[in-house]
Amino acid sequence: MKFIVSKDFFDKVSDAYFGVIVVKGFDNTKNYSFIDEEFDKNLDKCKSEFLGVKVKESDLIIPYRNAFLELGINPNKYMCSIEALMTRISKGHDIPRINSIVDLCNSLSLKYTLPIGAHDIDNFNGDIEIRCANSNDTFVPFNSEEEEVPDEGEFVYVSGNEVKTRRWTWRQGEKSKLTLESTNLFIPIDGFMSNKDKVEALKDELVSFLKSENLEVVSGFVDKKHPIFEWN
């Protein structure tokens, strides 16, 4: 299986850099004390740093807003997932607990101020790609059964014709939701060459935890010169 980022995407965001993790056999029904502790610690840290802050003016967020503009996405209307997360915190709201893998990813997203996704590989319809949406693609929003058609030319995470995330890192959908039964996971970390070191640090920390649980893990990266990551 492959993760493929299209030339069209890199033509617009040439400095994009993706950390990639694939893990098999994760037990999402298990309670992990480490995840709970890290979640609370990183949430408290973000509250102290971002409470009352204008998140969209943060140097950590501006590169994502600029990339959205390059992709034809209005960042004032459609916020990157990390901006939305930090904006929620800046307004004094907590981040809800979902399940172990989602909580772990959210915790690391908070710690490194980076967007991180998690997708159930067993729900894929082929390779996972970032490309322009077409008229055959469909998306189902969270907690809905009704399909919607993304804007043609909109950049999406997609497997086959099933869109997993709209507007690059804006919103994951129902067909990408992780449940307690999710065990085989594709986890991308979306960044740029300018914050590559943070992407790699997050990736290394997550891989270290997953390997400590004796799980099968492979990891790598995608950039303009290496637009495909492949795993068995």
mmCIF file of C-alpha atoms in Angstrom:
data_model
loop_
_atom_site.group_PDB
_atom_site.id
_atom_site.type_symbol
_atom_site.label_atom_id
_atom_site.label_comp_id
_atom_site.label_asym_id
_atom_site.label_seq_id
_atom_site.Cartn_x
_atom_site.Cartn_y
_atom_site.Cartn_z
ATOM 1 C CA MET A 1 0.000 0.000 0.000
ATOM 2 C CA LYS A 2 1.122 3.555 -0.673
ATOM 3 C CA PHE A 3 0.743 7.096 0.588
ATOM 4 C CA ILE A 4 0.971 9.406 -2.429
ATOM 5 C CA VAL A 5 1.069 13.194 -2.438
ATOM 6 C CA SER A 6 0.262 14.561 -5.893
ATOM 7 C CA LYS A 7 2.470 16.835 -7.950
ATOM 8 C CA ASP A 8 -0.413 19.330 -8.022
ATOM 9 C CA PHE A 9 -0.171 19.666 -4.251
ATOM 10 C CA PHE A 10 3.597 20.173 -4.249
ATOM 11 C CA ASP A 11 3.292 22.676 -7.104
ATOM 12 C CA LYS A 12 1.346 24.872 -4.677
ATOM 13 C CA VAL A 13 3.066 23.990 -1.391
ATOM 14 C CA SER A 14 6.557 23.026 -2.479
ATOM 15 C CA ASP A 15 8.018 22.948 1.044
ATOM 16 C CA ALA A 16 5.422 20.551 2.486
ATOM 17 C CA TYR A 17 6.865 17.742 4.591
ATOM 18 C CA PHE A 18 4.945 14.752 5.953
ATOM 19 C CA GLY A 19 5.969 12.381 8.696
ATOM 20 C CA VAL A 20 4.339 8.983 8.174
ATOM 21 C CA ILE A 21 3.654 6.168 10.639
ATOM 22 C CA VAL A 22 1.914 2.865 9.975
ATOM 23 C CA VAL A 23 1.140 0.636 12.967
ATOM 24 C CA LYS A 24 -0.552 -2.744 13.028
ATOM 25 C CA GLY A 25 -2.254 -4.447 15.944
ATOM 26 C CA PHE A 26 -2.938 -1.447 18.201
ATOM 27 C CA ASP A 27 -5.383 -2.302 21.002
ATOM 28 C CA ASN A 28 -7.730 0.678 21.118
ATOM 29 C CA THR A 29 -9.847 -0.928 23.859
ATOM 30 C CA LYS A 30 -6.945 -0.770 26.318
ATOM 31 C CA ASN A 31 -6.446 2.021 28.836
ATOM 32 C CA TYR A 32 -2.914 3.406 28.745
ATOM 33 C CA SER A 33 -1.877 5.385 31.840
ATOM 34 C CA PHE A 34 0.942 6.994 29.847
ATOM 35 C CA ILE A 35 -1.523 8.457 27.356
ATOM 36 C CA ASP A 36 -3.751 9.820 30.124
ATOM 37 C CA GLU A 37 -0.809 11.460 31.881
ATOM 38 C CA GLU A 38 0.619 12.971 28.701
ATOM 39 C CA PHE A 39 -2.783 14.223 27.586
ATOM 40 C CA ASP A 40 -3.342 16.100 30.843
ATOM 41 C CA LYS A 41 0.207 17.479 30.920
ATOM 42 C CA ASN A 42 0.176 18.725 27.329
ATOM 43 C CA LEU A 43 -3.318 20.176 27.623
ATOM 44 C CA ASP A 44 -2.316 22.126 30.740
ATOM 45 C CA LYS A 45 0.816 23.384 28.993
ATOM 46 C CA CYS A 46 -1.185 24.607 25.994
ATOM 47 C CA LYS A 47 -3.707 26.318 28.255
ATOM 48 C CA SER A 48 -0.908 28.286 29.896
ATOM 49 C CA GLU A 49 0.580 29.263 26.516
ATOM 50 C CA PHE A 50 -2.515 29.896 24.388
ATOM 51 C CA LEU A 51 -5.300 31.040 26.715
ATOM 52 C CA GLY A 52 -6.506 34.389 25.389
ATOM 53 C CA VAL A 53 -4.001 34.361 22.519
ATOM 54 C CA LYS A 54 -4.965 35.279 18.927
ATOM 55 C CA VAL A 55 -4.018 31.889 17.540
ATOM 56 C CA LYS A 56 -4.143 32.899 13.882
ATOM 57 C CA GLU A 57 -1.324 35.389 14.535
ATOM 58 C CA SER A 58 0.972 32.773 16.099
ATOM 59 C CA ASP A 59 4.229 32.071 14.246
ATOM 60 C CA LEU A 60 3.425 28.380 14.682
ATOM 61 C CA ILE A 61 0.115 28.704 12.830
ATOM 62 C CA ILE A 62 0.875 31.273 10.105
ATOM 63 C CA PRO A 63 2.646 28.746 7.802
ATOM 64 C CA TYR A 64 -0.533 26.636 7.704
ATOM 65 C CA ARG A 65 -2.720 29.637 6.980
ATOM 66 C CA ASN A 66 -0.369 30.656 4.159
ATOM 67 C CA ALA A 67 -0.425 27.125 2.744
ATOM 68 C CA PHE A 68 -4.226 27.117 2.836
ATOM 69 C CA LEU A 69 -4.218 30.318 0.804
ATOM 70 C CA GLU A 70 -1.856 28.742 -1.737
ATOM 71 C CA LEU A 71 -4.252 25.796 -2.003
ATOM 72 C CA GLY A 72 -7.229 28.086 -2.585
ATOM 73 C CA ILE A 73 -8.687 27.505 0.903
ATOM 74 C CA ASN A 74 -9.920 30.474 2.934
ATOM 75 C CA PRO A 75 -8.244 29.956 6.371
ATOM 76 C CA ASN A 76 -10.708 32.320 8.035
ATOM 77 C CA LYS A 77 -13.582 30.053 6.999
ATOM 78 C CA TYR A 78 -11.825 26.681 7.107
ATOM 79 C CA MET A 79 -9.178 26.429 9.808
ATOM 80 C CA CYS A 80 -6.368 23.904 9.722
ATOM 81 C CA SER A 81 -6.990 21.263 12.404
ATOM 82 C CA ILE A 82 -4.164 22.490 14.635
ATOM 83 C CA GLU A 83 -5.442 26.079 14.474
ATOM 84 C CA ALA A 84 -8.936 24.874 15.361
ATOM 85 C CA LEU A 85 -7.551 22.861 18.287
ATOM 86 C CA MET A 86 -5.520 25.768 19.662
ATOM 87 C CA THR A 87 -8.367 28.230 19.113
ATOM 88 C CA ARG A 88 -10.613 26.014 21.219
ATOM 89 C CA ILE A 89 -8.017 26.095 23.996
ATOM 90 C CA SER A 90 -7.483 29.856 23.674
ATOM 91 C CA LYS A 91 -11.184 30.325 24.398
ATOM 92 C CA GLY A 92 -10.931 28.308 27.595
ATOM 93 C CA HIS A 93 -12.499 25.081 26.329
ATOM 94 C CA ASP A 94 -11.196 21.599 27.106
ATOM 95 C CA ILE A 95 -10.368 18.926 24.541
ATOM 96 C CA PRO A 96 -12.661 15.901 24.933
ATOM 97 C CA ARG A 97 -11.326 12.386 25.435
ATOM 98 C CA ILE A 98 -12.320 10.076 22.563
ATOM 99 C CA ASN A 99 -10.380 6.813 22.691
ATOM 100 C CA SER A 100 -6.787 5.783 23.276
ATOM 101 C CA ILE A 101 -5.276 6.379 19.830
ATOM 102 C CA VAL A 102 -7.173 9.623 19.228
ATOM 103 C CA ASP A 103 -6.186 10.893 22.682
ATOM 104 C CA LEU A 104 -2.553 9.987 22.017
ATOM 105 C CA CYS A 105 -2.531 11.817 18.687
ATOM 106 C CA ASN A 106 -4.288 14.853 20.163
ATOM 107 C CA SER A 107 -1.809 14.917 23.044
ATOM 108 C CA LEU A 108 1.163 14.948 20.673
ATOM 109 C CA SER A 109 -0.542 17.484 18.422
ATOM 110 C CA LEU A 110 -0.848 19.770 21.450
ATOM 111 C CA LYS A 111 2.740 19.153 22.552
ATOM 112 C CA TYR A 112 4.308 19.947 19.174
ATOM 113 C CA THR A 113 1.641 22.297 17.753
ATOM 114 C CA LEU A 114 1.355 20.167 14.620
ATOM 115 C CA PRO A 115 -1.590 18.645 12.740
ATOM 116 C CA ILE A 116 -1.660 14.880 13.058
ATOM 117 C CA GLY A 117 -4.254 12.547 11.603
ATOM 118 C CA ALA A 118 -5.097 8.915 12.259
ATOM 119 C CA HIS A 119 -6.961 6.687 9.809
ATOM 120 C CA ASP A 120 -8.155 3.078 9.914
ATOM 121 C CA ILE A 121 -6.286 1.259 7.148
ATOM 122 C CA ASP A 122 -8.914 -1.491 7.106
ATOM 123 C CA ASN A 123 -11.389 1.097 5.784
ATOM 124 C CA PHE A 124 -9.191 2.102 2.849
ATOM 125 C CA ASN A 125 -10.268 1.394 -0.720
ATOM 126 C CA GLY A 126 -6.730 1.271 -2.067
ATOM 127 C CA ASP A 127 -3.833 3.674 -1.641
ATOM 128 C CA ILE A 128 -4.231 6.819 0.457
ATOM 129 C CA GLU A 129 -3.528 10.040 -1.445
ATOM 130 C CA ILE A 130 -3.519 13.795 -1.197
ATOM 131 C CA ARG A 131 -4.865 15.034 -4.524
ATOM 132 C CA CYS A 132 -7.487 17.262 -6.105
ATOM 133 C CA ALA A 133 -11.025 16.024 -5.601
ATOM 134 C CA ASN A 134 -13.063 15.049 -8.648
ATOM 135 C CA SER A 135 -16.764 14.626 -9.376
ATOM 136 C CA ASN A 136 -16.674 10.924 -8.413
ATOM 137 C CA ASP A 137 -15.371 11.559 -4.889
ATOM 138 C CA THR A 138 -17.702 11.543 -1.894
ATOM 139 C CA PHE A 139 -17.399 12.576 1.760
ATOM 140 C CA VAL A 140 -19.574 11.736 4.760
ATOM 141 C CA PRO A 141 -19.337 14.257 7.647
ATOM 142 C CA PHE A 142 -19.006 13.060 11.231
ATOM 143 C CA ASN A 143 -22.187 11.618 12.752
ATOM 144 C CA SER A 144 -23.977 11.632 9.400
ATOM 145 C CA GLU A 145 -25.013 9.119 6.757
ATOM 146 C CA GLU A 146 -25.504 11.643 3.966
ATOM 147 C CA GLU A 147 -22.805 11.898 1.344
ATOM 148 C CA GLU A 148 -21.577 15.251 0.086
ATOM 149 C CA VAL A 149 -19.389 15.966 -2.916
ATOM 150 C CA PRO A 150 -16.235 17.996 -2.245
ATOM 151 C CA ASP A 151 -15.545 20.981 -4.463
ATOM 152 C CA GLU A 152 -13.855 19.871 -7.657
ATOM 153 C CA GLY A 153 -10.172 20.737 -7.393
ATOM 154 C CA GLU A 154 -10.267 20.825 -3.578
ATOM 155 C CA PHE A 155 -7.247 19.083 -2.043
ATOM 156 C CA VAL A 156 -8.292 16.067 0.007
ATOM 157 C CA TYR A 157 -6.984 12.978 1.744
ATOM 158 C CA VAL A 158 -8.711 10.220 -0.228
ATOM 159 C CA SER A 159 -8.644 6.448 -0.687
ATOM 160 C CA GLY A 160 -10.224 5.321 -3.935
ATOM 161 C CA ASN A 161 -13.099 7.806 -4.246
ATOM 162 C CA GLU A 162 -13.794 7.943 -0.514
ATOM 163 C CA VAL A 163 -12.596 11.246 0.933
ATOM 164 C CA LYS A 164 -11.146 10.864 4.416
ATOM 165 C CA THR A 165 -10.300 14.529 5.113
ATOM 166 C CA ARG A 166 -11.559 17.601 3.288
ATOM 167 C CA ARG A 167 -9.506 20.700 2.481
ATOM 168 C CA TRP A 168 -6.197 19.016 3.289
ATOM 169 C CA THR A 169 -6.191 19.151 7.106
ATOM 170 C CA TRP A 170 -9.530 20.839 7.756
ATOM 171 C CA ARG A 171 -12.003 18.104 8.688
ATOM 172 C CA GLN A 172 -11.967 14.310 8.878
ATOM 173 C CA GLY A 173 -15.178 12.456 8.130
ATOM 174 C CA GLU A 174 -17.300 9.568 9.329
ATOM 175 C CA LYS A 175 -15.526 7.099 7.027
ATOM 176 C CA SER A 176 -12.226 8.034 8.681
ATOM 177 C CA LYS A 177 -13.403 7.822 12.286
ATOM 178 C CA LEU A 178 -11.414 5.586 14.616
ATOM 179 C CA THR A 179 -13.423 3.222 16.818
ATOM 180 C CA LEU A 180 -12.507 0.805 19.593
ATOM 181 C CA GLU A 181 -12.223 -1.848 16.871
ATOM 182 C CA SER A 182 -9.575 0.109 14.910
ATOM 183 C CA THR A 183 -6.229 -1.709 15.067
ATOM 184 C CA ASN A 184 -4.292 -1.005 11.856
ATOM 185 C CA LEU A 185 -3.544 2.687 11.528
ATOM 186 C CA PHE A 186 -2.101 5.183 9.057
ATOM 187 C CA ILE A 187 -0.887 8.308 10.881
ATOM 188 C CA PRO A 188 0.344 11.345 8.893
ATOM 189 C CA ILE A 189 1.956 14.403 10.468
ATOM 190 C CA ASP A 190 1.508 17.459 8.231
ATOM 191 C CA GLY A 191 4.286 20.035 8.222
ATOM 192 C CA PHE A 192 6.858 21.938 6.210
ATOM 193 C CA MET A 193 10.595 21.967 5.727
ATOM 194 C CA SER A 194 10.641 24.891 8.171
ATOM 195 C CA ASN A 195 9.280 22.736 11.023
ATOM 196 C CA LYS A 196 10.673 19.410 9.809
ATOM 197 C CA ASP A 197 12.631 18.933 13.060
ATOM 198 C CA LYS A 198 9.386 19.097 15.055
ATOM 199 C CA VAL A 199 7.666 16.691 12.668
ATOM 200 C CA GLU A 200 10.509 14.219 13.109
ATOM 201 C CA ALA A 201 10.533 14.667 16.896
ATOM 202 C CA LEU A 202 6.811 13.947 17.111
ATOM 203 C CA LYS A 203 7.198 10.964 14.814
ATOM 204 C CA ASP A 204 10.089 9.561 16.861
ATOM 205 C CA GLU A 205 8.189 9.956 20.135
ATOM 206 C CA LEU A 206 5.098 8.230 18.765
ATOM 207 C CA VAL A 207 7.114 5.406 17.174
ATOM 208 C CA SER A 208 9.004 4.891 20.443
ATOM 209 C CA PHE A 209 5.759 4.498 22.388
ATOM 210 C CA LEU A 210 4.212 2.143 19.825
ATOM 211 C CA LYS A 211 7.327 -0.036 19.708
ATOM 212 C CA SER A 212 7.396 -0.164 23.514
ATOM 213 C CA GLU A 213 4.007 -1.912 23.192
ATOM 214 C CA ASN A 214 5.663 -4.517 20.921
ATOM 215 C CA LEU A 215 3.643 -3.405 17.917
ATOM 216 C CA GLU A 216 4.582 -3.691 14.256
ATOM 217 C CA VAL A 217 5.556 -0.166 13.182
ATOM 218 C CA VAL A 218 7.031 1.336 10.028
ATOM 219 C CA SER A 219 7.730 5.018 9.519
ATOM 220 C CA GLY A 220 9.130 7.429 6.979
ATOM 221 C CA PHE A 221 8.434 10.709 5.260
ATOM 222 C CA VAL A 222 7.100 12.306 2.091
ATOM 223 C CA ASP A 223 8.332 15.500 0.469
ATOM 224 C CA LYS A 224 8.530 16.986 -3.022
ATOM 225 C CA LYS A 225 11.500 14.834 -4.012
ATOM 226 C CA HIS A 226 10.016 11.721 -2.397
ATOM 227 C CA PRO A 227 6.239 11.936 -3.024
ATOM 228 C CA ILE A 228 5.456 8.265 -2.286
ATOM 229 C CA PHE A 229 5.757 6.222 0.917
ATOM 230 C CA GLU A 230 5.085 2.490 0.529
ATOM 231 C CA TRP A 231 4.491 -0.258 3.080
ATOM 232 C CA ASN A 232 3.418 -3.911 3.078
#
